[in-house]
mmCIF file of C-alpha atoms and ligand atoms in Angstrom:
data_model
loop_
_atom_site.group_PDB
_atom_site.id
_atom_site.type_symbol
_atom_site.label_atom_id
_atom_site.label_comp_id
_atom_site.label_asym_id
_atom_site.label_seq_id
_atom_site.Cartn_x
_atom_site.Cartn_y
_atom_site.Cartn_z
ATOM 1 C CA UNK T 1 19.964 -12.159 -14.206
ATOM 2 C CA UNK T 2 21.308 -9.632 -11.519
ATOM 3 C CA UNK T 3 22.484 -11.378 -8.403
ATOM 4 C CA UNK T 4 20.513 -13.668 -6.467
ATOM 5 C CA UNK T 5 20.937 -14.667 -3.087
ATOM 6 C CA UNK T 6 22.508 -18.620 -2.499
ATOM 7 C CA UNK T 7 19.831 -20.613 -2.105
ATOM 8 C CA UNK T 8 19.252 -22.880 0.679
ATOM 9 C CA UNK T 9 18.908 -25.391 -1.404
ATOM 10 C CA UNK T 10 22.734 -24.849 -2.531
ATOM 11 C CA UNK T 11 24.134 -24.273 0.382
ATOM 12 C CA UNK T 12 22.833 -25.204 3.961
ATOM 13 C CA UNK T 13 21.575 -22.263 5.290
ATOM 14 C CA UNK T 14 23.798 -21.971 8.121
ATOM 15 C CA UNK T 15 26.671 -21.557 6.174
ATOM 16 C CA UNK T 16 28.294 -19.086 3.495
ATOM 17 C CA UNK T 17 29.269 -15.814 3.163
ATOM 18 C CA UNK T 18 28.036 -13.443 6.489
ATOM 19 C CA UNK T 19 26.489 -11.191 3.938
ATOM 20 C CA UNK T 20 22.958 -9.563 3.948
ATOM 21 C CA UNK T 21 20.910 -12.630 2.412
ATOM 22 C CA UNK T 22 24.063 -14.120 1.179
ATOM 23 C CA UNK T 23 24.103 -12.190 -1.931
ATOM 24 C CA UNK T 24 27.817 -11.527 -3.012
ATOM 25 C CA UNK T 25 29.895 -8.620 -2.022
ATOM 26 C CA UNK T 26 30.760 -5.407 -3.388
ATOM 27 C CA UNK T 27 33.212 -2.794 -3.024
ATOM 28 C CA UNK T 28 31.874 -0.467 -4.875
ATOM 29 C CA UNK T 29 28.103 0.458 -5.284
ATOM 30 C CA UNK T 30 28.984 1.395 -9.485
ATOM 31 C CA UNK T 31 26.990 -1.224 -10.716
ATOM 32 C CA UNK T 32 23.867 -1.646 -8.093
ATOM 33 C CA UNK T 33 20.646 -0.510 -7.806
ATOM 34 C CA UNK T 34 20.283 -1.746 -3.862
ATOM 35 C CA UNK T 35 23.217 -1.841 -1.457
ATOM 36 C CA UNK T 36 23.412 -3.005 2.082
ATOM 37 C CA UNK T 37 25.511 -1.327 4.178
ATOM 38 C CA UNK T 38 25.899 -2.072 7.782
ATOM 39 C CA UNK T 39 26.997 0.323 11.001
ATOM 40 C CA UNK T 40 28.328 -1.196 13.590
ATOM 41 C CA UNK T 41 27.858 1.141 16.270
ATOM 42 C CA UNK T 42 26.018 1.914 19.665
ATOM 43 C CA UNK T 43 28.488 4.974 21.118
ATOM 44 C CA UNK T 44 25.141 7.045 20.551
ATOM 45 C CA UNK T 45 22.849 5.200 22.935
ATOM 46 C CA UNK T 46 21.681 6.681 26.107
ATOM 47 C CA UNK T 47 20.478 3.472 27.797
ATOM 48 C CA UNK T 48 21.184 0.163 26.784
ATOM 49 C CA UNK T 49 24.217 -1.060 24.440
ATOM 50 C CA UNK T 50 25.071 -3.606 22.248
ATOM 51 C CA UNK T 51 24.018 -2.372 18.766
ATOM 52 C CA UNK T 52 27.291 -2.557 17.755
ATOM 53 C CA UNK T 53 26.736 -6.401 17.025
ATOM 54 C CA UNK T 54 23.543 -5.525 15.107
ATOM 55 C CA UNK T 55 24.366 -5.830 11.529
ATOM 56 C CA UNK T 56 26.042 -9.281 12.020
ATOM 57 C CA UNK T 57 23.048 -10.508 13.605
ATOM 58 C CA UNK T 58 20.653 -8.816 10.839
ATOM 59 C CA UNK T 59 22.562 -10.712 8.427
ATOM 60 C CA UNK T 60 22.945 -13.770 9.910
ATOM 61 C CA UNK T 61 19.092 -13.827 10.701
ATOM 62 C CA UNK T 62 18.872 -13.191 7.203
ATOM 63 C CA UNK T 63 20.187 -16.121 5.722
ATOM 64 C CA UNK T 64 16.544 -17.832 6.253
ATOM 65 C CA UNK T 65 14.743 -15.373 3.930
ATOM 66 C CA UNK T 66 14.096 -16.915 0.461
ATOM 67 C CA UNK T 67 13.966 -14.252 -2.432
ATOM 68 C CA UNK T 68 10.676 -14.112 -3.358
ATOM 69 C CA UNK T 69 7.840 -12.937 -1.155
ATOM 70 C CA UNK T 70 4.937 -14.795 -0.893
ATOM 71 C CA UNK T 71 2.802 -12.806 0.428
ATOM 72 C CA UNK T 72 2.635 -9.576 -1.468
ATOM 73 C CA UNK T 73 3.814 -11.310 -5.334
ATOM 74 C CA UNK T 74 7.439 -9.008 -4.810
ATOM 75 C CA UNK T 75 10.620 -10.343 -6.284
ATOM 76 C CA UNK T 76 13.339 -7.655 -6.069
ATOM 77 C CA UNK T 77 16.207 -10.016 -7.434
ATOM 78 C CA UNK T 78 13.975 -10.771 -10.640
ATOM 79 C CA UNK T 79 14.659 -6.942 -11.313
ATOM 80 C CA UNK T 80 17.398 -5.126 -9.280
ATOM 81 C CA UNK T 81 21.086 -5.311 -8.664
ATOM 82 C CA UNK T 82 21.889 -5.994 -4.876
ATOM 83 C CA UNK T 83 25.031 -6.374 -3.212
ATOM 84 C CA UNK T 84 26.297 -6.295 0.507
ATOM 85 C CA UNK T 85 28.908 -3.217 0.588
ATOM 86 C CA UNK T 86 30.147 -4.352 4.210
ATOM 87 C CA UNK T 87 30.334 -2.228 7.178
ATOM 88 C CA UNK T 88 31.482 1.289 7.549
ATOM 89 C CA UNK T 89 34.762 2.018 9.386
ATOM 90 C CA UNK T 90 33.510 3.862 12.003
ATOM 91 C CA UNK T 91 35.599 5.225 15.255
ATOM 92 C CA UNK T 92 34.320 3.416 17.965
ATOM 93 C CA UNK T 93 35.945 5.689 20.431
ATOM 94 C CA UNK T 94 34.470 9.039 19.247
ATOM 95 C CA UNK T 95 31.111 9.364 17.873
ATOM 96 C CA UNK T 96 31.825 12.610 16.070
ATOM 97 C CA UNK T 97 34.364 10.908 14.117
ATOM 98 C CA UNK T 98 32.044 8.118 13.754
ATOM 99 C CA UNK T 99 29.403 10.465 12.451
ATOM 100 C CA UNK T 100 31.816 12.557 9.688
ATOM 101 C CA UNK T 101 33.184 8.908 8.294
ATOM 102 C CA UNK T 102 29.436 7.556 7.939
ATOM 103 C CA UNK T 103 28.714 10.991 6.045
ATOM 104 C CA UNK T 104 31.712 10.546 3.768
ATOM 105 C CA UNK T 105 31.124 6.770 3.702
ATOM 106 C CA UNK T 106 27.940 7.554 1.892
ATOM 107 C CA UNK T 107 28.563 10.754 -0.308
ATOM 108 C CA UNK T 108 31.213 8.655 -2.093
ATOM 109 C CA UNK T 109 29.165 5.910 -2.502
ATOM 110 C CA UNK T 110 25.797 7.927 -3.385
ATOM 111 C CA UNK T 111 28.517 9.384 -6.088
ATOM 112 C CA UNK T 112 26.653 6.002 -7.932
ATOM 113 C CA UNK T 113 22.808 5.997 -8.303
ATOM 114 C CA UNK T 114 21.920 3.423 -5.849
ATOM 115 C CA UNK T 115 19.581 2.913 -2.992
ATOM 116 C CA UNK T 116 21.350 2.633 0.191
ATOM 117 C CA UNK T 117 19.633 0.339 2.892
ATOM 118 C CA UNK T 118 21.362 0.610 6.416
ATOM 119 C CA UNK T 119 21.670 -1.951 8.998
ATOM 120 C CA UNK T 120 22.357 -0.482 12.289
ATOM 121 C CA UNK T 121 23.582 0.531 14.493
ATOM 122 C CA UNK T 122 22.013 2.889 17.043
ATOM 123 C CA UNK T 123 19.831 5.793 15.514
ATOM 124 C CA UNK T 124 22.354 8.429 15.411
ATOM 125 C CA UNK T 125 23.819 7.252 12.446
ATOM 126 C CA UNK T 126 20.878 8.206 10.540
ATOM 127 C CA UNK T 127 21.571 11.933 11.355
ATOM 128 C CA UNK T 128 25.247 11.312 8.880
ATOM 129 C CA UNK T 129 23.375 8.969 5.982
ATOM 130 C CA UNK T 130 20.643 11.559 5.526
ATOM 131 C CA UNK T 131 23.200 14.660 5.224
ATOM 132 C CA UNK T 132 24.760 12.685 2.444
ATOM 133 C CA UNK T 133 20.908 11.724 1.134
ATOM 134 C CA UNK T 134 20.067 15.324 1.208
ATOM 135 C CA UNK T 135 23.176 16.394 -0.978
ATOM 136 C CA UNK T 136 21.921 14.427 -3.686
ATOM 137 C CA UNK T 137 18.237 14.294 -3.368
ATOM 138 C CA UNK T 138 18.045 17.795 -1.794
ATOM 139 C CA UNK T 139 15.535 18.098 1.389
ATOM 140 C CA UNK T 140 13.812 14.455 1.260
ATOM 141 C CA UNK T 141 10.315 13.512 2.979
ATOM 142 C CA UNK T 142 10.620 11.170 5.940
ATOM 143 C CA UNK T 143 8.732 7.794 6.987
ATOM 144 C CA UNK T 144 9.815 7.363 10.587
ATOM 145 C CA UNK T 145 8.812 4.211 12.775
ATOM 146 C CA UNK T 146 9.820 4.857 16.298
ATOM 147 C CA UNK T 147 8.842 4.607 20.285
ATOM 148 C CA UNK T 148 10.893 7.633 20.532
ATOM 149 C CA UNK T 149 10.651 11.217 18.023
ATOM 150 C CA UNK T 150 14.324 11.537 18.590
ATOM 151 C CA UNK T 151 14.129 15.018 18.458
ATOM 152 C CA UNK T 152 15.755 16.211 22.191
ATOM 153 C CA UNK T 153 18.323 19.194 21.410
ATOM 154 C CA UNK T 154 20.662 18.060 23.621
ATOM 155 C CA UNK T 155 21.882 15.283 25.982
ATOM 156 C CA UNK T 156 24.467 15.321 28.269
ATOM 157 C CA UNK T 157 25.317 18.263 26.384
ATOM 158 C CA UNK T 158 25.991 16.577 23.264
ATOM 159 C CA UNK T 159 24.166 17.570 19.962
ATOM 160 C CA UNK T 160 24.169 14.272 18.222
ATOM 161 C CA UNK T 161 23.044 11.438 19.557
ATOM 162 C CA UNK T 162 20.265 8.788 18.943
ATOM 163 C CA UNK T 163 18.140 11.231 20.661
ATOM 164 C CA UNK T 164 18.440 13.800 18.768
ATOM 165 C CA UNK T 165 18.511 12.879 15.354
ATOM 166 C CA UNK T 166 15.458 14.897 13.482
ATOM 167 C CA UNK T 167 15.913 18.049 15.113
ATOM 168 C CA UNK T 168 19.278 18.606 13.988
ATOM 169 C CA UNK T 169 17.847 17.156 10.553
ATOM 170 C CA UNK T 170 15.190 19.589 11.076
ATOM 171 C CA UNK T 171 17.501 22.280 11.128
ATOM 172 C CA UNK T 172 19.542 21.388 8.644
ATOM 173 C CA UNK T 173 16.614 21.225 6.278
ATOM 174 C CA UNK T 174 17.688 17.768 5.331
ATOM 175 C CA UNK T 175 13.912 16.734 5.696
ATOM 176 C CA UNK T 176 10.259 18.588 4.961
ATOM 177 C CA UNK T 177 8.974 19.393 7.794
ATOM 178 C CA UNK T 178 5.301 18.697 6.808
ATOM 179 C CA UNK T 179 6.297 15.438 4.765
ATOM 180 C CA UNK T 180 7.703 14.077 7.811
ATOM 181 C CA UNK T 181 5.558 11.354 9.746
ATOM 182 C CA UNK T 182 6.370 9.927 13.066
ATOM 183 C CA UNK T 183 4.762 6.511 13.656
ATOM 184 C CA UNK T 184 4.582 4.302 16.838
ATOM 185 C CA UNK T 185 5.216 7.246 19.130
ATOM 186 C CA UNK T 186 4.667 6.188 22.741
ATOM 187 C CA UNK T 187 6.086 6.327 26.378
ATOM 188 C CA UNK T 188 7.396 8.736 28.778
ATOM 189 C CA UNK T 189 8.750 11.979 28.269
ATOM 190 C CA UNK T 190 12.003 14.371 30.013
ATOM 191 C CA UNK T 191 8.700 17.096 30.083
ATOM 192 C CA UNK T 192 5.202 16.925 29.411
ATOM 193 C CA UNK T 193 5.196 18.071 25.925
ATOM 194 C CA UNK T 194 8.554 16.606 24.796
ATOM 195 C CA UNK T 195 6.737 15.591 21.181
ATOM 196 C CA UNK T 196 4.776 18.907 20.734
ATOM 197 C CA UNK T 197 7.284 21.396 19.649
ATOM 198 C CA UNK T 198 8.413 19.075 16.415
ATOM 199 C CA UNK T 199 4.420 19.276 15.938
ATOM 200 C CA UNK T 200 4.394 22.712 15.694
ATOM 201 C CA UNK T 201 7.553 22.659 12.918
ATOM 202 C CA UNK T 202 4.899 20.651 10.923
ATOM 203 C CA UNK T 203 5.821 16.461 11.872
ATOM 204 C CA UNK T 204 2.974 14.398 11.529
ATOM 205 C CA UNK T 205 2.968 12.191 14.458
ATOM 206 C CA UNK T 206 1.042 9.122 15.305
ATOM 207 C CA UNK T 207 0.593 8.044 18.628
ATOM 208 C CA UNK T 208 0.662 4.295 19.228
ATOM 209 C CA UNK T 209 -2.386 4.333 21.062
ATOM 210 C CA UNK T 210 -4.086 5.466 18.024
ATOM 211 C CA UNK T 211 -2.637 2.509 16.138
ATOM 212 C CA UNK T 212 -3.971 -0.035 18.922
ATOM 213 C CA UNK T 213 -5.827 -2.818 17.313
ATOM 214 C CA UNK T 214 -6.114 -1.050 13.498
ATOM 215 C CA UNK T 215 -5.040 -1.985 10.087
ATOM 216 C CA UNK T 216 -1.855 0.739 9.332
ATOM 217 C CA UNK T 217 -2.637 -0.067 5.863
ATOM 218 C CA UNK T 218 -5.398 3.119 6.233
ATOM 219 C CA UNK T 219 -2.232 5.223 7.577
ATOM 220 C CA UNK T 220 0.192 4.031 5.271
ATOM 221 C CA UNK T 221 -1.869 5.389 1.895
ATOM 222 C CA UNK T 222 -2.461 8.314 4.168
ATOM 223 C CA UNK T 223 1.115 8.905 4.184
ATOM 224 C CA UNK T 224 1.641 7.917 0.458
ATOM 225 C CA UNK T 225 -1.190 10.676 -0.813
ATOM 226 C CA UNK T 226 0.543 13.232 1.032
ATOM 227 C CA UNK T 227 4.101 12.389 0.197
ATOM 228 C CA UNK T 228 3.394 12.198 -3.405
ATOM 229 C CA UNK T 229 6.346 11.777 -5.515
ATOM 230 C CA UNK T 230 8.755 13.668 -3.404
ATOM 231 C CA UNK T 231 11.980 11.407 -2.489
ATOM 232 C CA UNK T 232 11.576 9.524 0.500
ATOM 233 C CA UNK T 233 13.560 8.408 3.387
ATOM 234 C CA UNK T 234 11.836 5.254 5.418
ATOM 235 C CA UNK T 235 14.030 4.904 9.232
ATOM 236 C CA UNK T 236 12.584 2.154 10.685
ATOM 237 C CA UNK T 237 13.915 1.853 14.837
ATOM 238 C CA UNK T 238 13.018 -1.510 15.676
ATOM 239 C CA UNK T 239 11.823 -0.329 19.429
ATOM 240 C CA UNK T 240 8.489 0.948 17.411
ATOM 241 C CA UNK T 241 7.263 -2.847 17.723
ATOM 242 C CA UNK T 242 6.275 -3.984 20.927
ATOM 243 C CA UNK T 243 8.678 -5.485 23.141
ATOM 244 C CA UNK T 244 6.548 -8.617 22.842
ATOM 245 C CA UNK T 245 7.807 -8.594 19.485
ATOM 246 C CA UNK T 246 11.318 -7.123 19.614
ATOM 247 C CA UNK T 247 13.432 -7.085 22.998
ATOM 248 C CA UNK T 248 16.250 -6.791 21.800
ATOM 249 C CA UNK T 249 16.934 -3.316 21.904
ATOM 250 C CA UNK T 250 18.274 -0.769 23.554
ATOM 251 C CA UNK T 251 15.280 1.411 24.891
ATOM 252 C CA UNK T 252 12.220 -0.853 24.641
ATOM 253 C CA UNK T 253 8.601 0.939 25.595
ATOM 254 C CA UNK T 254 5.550 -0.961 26.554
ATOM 255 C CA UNK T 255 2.476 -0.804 24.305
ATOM 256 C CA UNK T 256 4.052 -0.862 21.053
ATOM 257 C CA UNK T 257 3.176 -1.894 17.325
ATOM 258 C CA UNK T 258 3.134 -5.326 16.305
ATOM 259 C CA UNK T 259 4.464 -7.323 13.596
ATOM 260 C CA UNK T 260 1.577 -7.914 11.243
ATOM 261 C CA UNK T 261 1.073 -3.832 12.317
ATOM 262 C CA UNK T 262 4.500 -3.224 10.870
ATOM 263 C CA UNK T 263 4.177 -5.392 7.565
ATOM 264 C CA UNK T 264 1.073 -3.399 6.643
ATOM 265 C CA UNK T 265 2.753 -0.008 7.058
ATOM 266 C CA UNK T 266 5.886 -1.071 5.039
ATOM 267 C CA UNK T 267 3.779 -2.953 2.400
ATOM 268 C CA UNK T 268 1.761 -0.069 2.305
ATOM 269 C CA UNK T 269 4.262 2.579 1.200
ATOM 270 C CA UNK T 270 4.920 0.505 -2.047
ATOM 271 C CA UNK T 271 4.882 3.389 -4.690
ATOM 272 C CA UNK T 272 6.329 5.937 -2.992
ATOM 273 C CA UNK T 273 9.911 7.064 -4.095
ATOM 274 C CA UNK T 274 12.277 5.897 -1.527
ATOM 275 C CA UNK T 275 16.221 6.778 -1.951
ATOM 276 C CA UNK T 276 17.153 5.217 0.927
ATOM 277 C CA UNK T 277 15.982 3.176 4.282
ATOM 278 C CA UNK T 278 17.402 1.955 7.388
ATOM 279 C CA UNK T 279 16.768 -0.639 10.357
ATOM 280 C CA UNK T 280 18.230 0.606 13.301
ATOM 281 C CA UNK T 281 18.417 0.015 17.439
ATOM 282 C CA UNK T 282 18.450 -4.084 17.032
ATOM 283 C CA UNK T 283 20.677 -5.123 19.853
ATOM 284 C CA UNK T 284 21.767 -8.493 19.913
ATOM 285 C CA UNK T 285 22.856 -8.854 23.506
ATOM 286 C CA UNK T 286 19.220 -8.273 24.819
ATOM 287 C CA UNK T 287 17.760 -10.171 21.908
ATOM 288 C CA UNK T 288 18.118 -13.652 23.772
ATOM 289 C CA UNK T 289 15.893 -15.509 21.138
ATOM 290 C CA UNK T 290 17.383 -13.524 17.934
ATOM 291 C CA UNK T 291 13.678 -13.055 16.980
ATOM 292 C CA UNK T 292 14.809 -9.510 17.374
ATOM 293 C CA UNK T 293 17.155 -9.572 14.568
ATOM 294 C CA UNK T 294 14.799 -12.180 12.581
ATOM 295 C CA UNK T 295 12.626 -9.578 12.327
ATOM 296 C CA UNK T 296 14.040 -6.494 11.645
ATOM 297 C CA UNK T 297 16.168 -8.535 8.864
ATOM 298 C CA UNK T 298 12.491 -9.194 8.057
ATOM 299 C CA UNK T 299 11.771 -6.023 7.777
ATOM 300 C CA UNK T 300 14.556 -4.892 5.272
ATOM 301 C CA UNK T 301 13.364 -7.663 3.218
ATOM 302 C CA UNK T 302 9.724 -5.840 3.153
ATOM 303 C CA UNK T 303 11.388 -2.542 2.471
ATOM 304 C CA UNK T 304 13.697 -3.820 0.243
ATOM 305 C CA UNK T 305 10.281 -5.243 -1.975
ATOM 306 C CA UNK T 306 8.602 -1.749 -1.683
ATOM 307 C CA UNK T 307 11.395 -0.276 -3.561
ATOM 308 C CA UNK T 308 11.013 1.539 -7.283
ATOM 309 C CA UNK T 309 11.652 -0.560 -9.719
ATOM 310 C CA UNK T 310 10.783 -4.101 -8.213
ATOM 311 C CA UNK T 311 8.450 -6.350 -10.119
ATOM 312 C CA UNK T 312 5.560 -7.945 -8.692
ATOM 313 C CA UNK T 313 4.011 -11.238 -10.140
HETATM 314 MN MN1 MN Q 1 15.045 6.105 17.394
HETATM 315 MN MN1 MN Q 2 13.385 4.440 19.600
#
């Protein structure tokens, strides 16, 4: 059997190892098909902080989840190796340092053919991961759940940030343009068309208003048709749910997704070929409830049971 989570019928619950369900550590991702990898970091953020403390709280949040899902018949540990590979040592007082350590982080451990699954963190480390993604998997399509299309050139001056993640990935050709789908987007903008130029490089983007009061499962075998077999990136920012459903993060916008919205999309995308995923922008310090964190540690589980290679009963 590969490793399974401790049960809470072992061991209360609210104790044991501070790893991503409590499955063991590893140093190394040699041996795993599925590691967790947290990013402790918020030095990208524009607005509100605190996503430093994110991947403790995702983890501790997801000491509740049980191992096999109910709902949809998935039971990852029946089939795949998982491990927690700890957080990366990033620079918390430079985010370009931050941002070439995440990068090597990964390429040495993508040296190992494993799925990497990211707990963040504020979006900008998702620019480093996918440089490393794309040296192995070459240009990879992209599911993106967001409030925001994070694709500003510049802020404050600065090139990378969690604002302006997929245009530098854009023009780095780390991602297909036209296999790249932006879901959840919604808000105010710095101009009027702030979305409409990534259109034109060939994004598919979803407005949330178009989402209001729909099934996404329509949208997510949309998505899955069009991707095809091509590997696939899923970045899931948490501020794409409501925040009814997820204040605690840094740049919350009114009129968002909702939860059973955002199980439907995931569950959706089972099938597709994912290489890699991340949950980012859950900040603990505005998440006063944790249901926050609950659910975006949730929401790795769901991703998590999408992946190739896990069996359904
Ligand atoms: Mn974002
Ligand atoms: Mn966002």
């Amino acid at each position: 059997m590969p490793n399974q989570p401790i049960s809470g019928n072992d061991l209360a619950r609210f104790s044991g190892p501070q790893t991503f369900m409590r499955l063991p550590e590893a140093a190394s991702a040699a041996a795993l098909d599925v590691g967790f990898i947290g990013i402790p970091m918020d030095i990208g953020t524009s607005w509100r902080s605190g996503t430093r403390m994110g991947p403790k709280q995702l983890r501790e949040q997801s000491a509740m989840i049980r191992p096999y899902n109910i709902q949809t018949g998935a039971a990852p540990f029946d089939a795949l190796q998982c491990a927690d590979l700890g957080d990366v040592a990033i620079n918390t007082f430079s985010l370009s340092d931050s941002i070439r350590i995440i990068t090597e982080t990964y390429a040495a451990h993508l040296k190992h053919d494993f799925i990497p699954m990211t707990l963040g963190g504020d979006h900008s480390l998702t620019l480093p991961v996918l440089r490393a993604i794309a040296a192995k998997h070459g240009s990879v399509a992209l599911v993106h759940v967001d409030a925001h299309a994070d694709v500003n050139d510049k802020m404050f001056g600065e090139r990378e940030t969690h604002g302006t993640v997929f245009r530098r990935a854009y023009e780095e050709k780390l991602i297909t343009p036209d296999k790249v789908f932006q879901i959840g987007l919604r808000g105010t903008g710095y101009t009027a068309d702030d979305f409409t130029e990534a259109a034109g490089w060939g994004f598919n983007q979803y407005l949330a208003p178009q989402m209001w009061h729909k099934s996404l499962s329509p949208l997510a075998a949309e998505i899955k048709a069009k991707i095809g077999d091509q590997p696939c990136y899923v970045t899931y920012d948490i501020d794409s749910l409501d925040p009814a459903y997820a204040p605690g993060t840094g740049t919350p916008e009114i009129g968002g997704l909702t939860t059973p919205q955002a199980l439907e999309l995931i569950r959706g995308l089972r099938g597709l070929n994912i290489v890699g995923c991340d949950l980012v922008e859950v900040s603990p310090p505005y998440d006063t409830s944790g249901n926050t964190a609950l659910t975006g540690a949730n929401l790795m589980f769901e991703m998590l049971s999408i992946l190739p290679g896990v069996p359904y009963r």
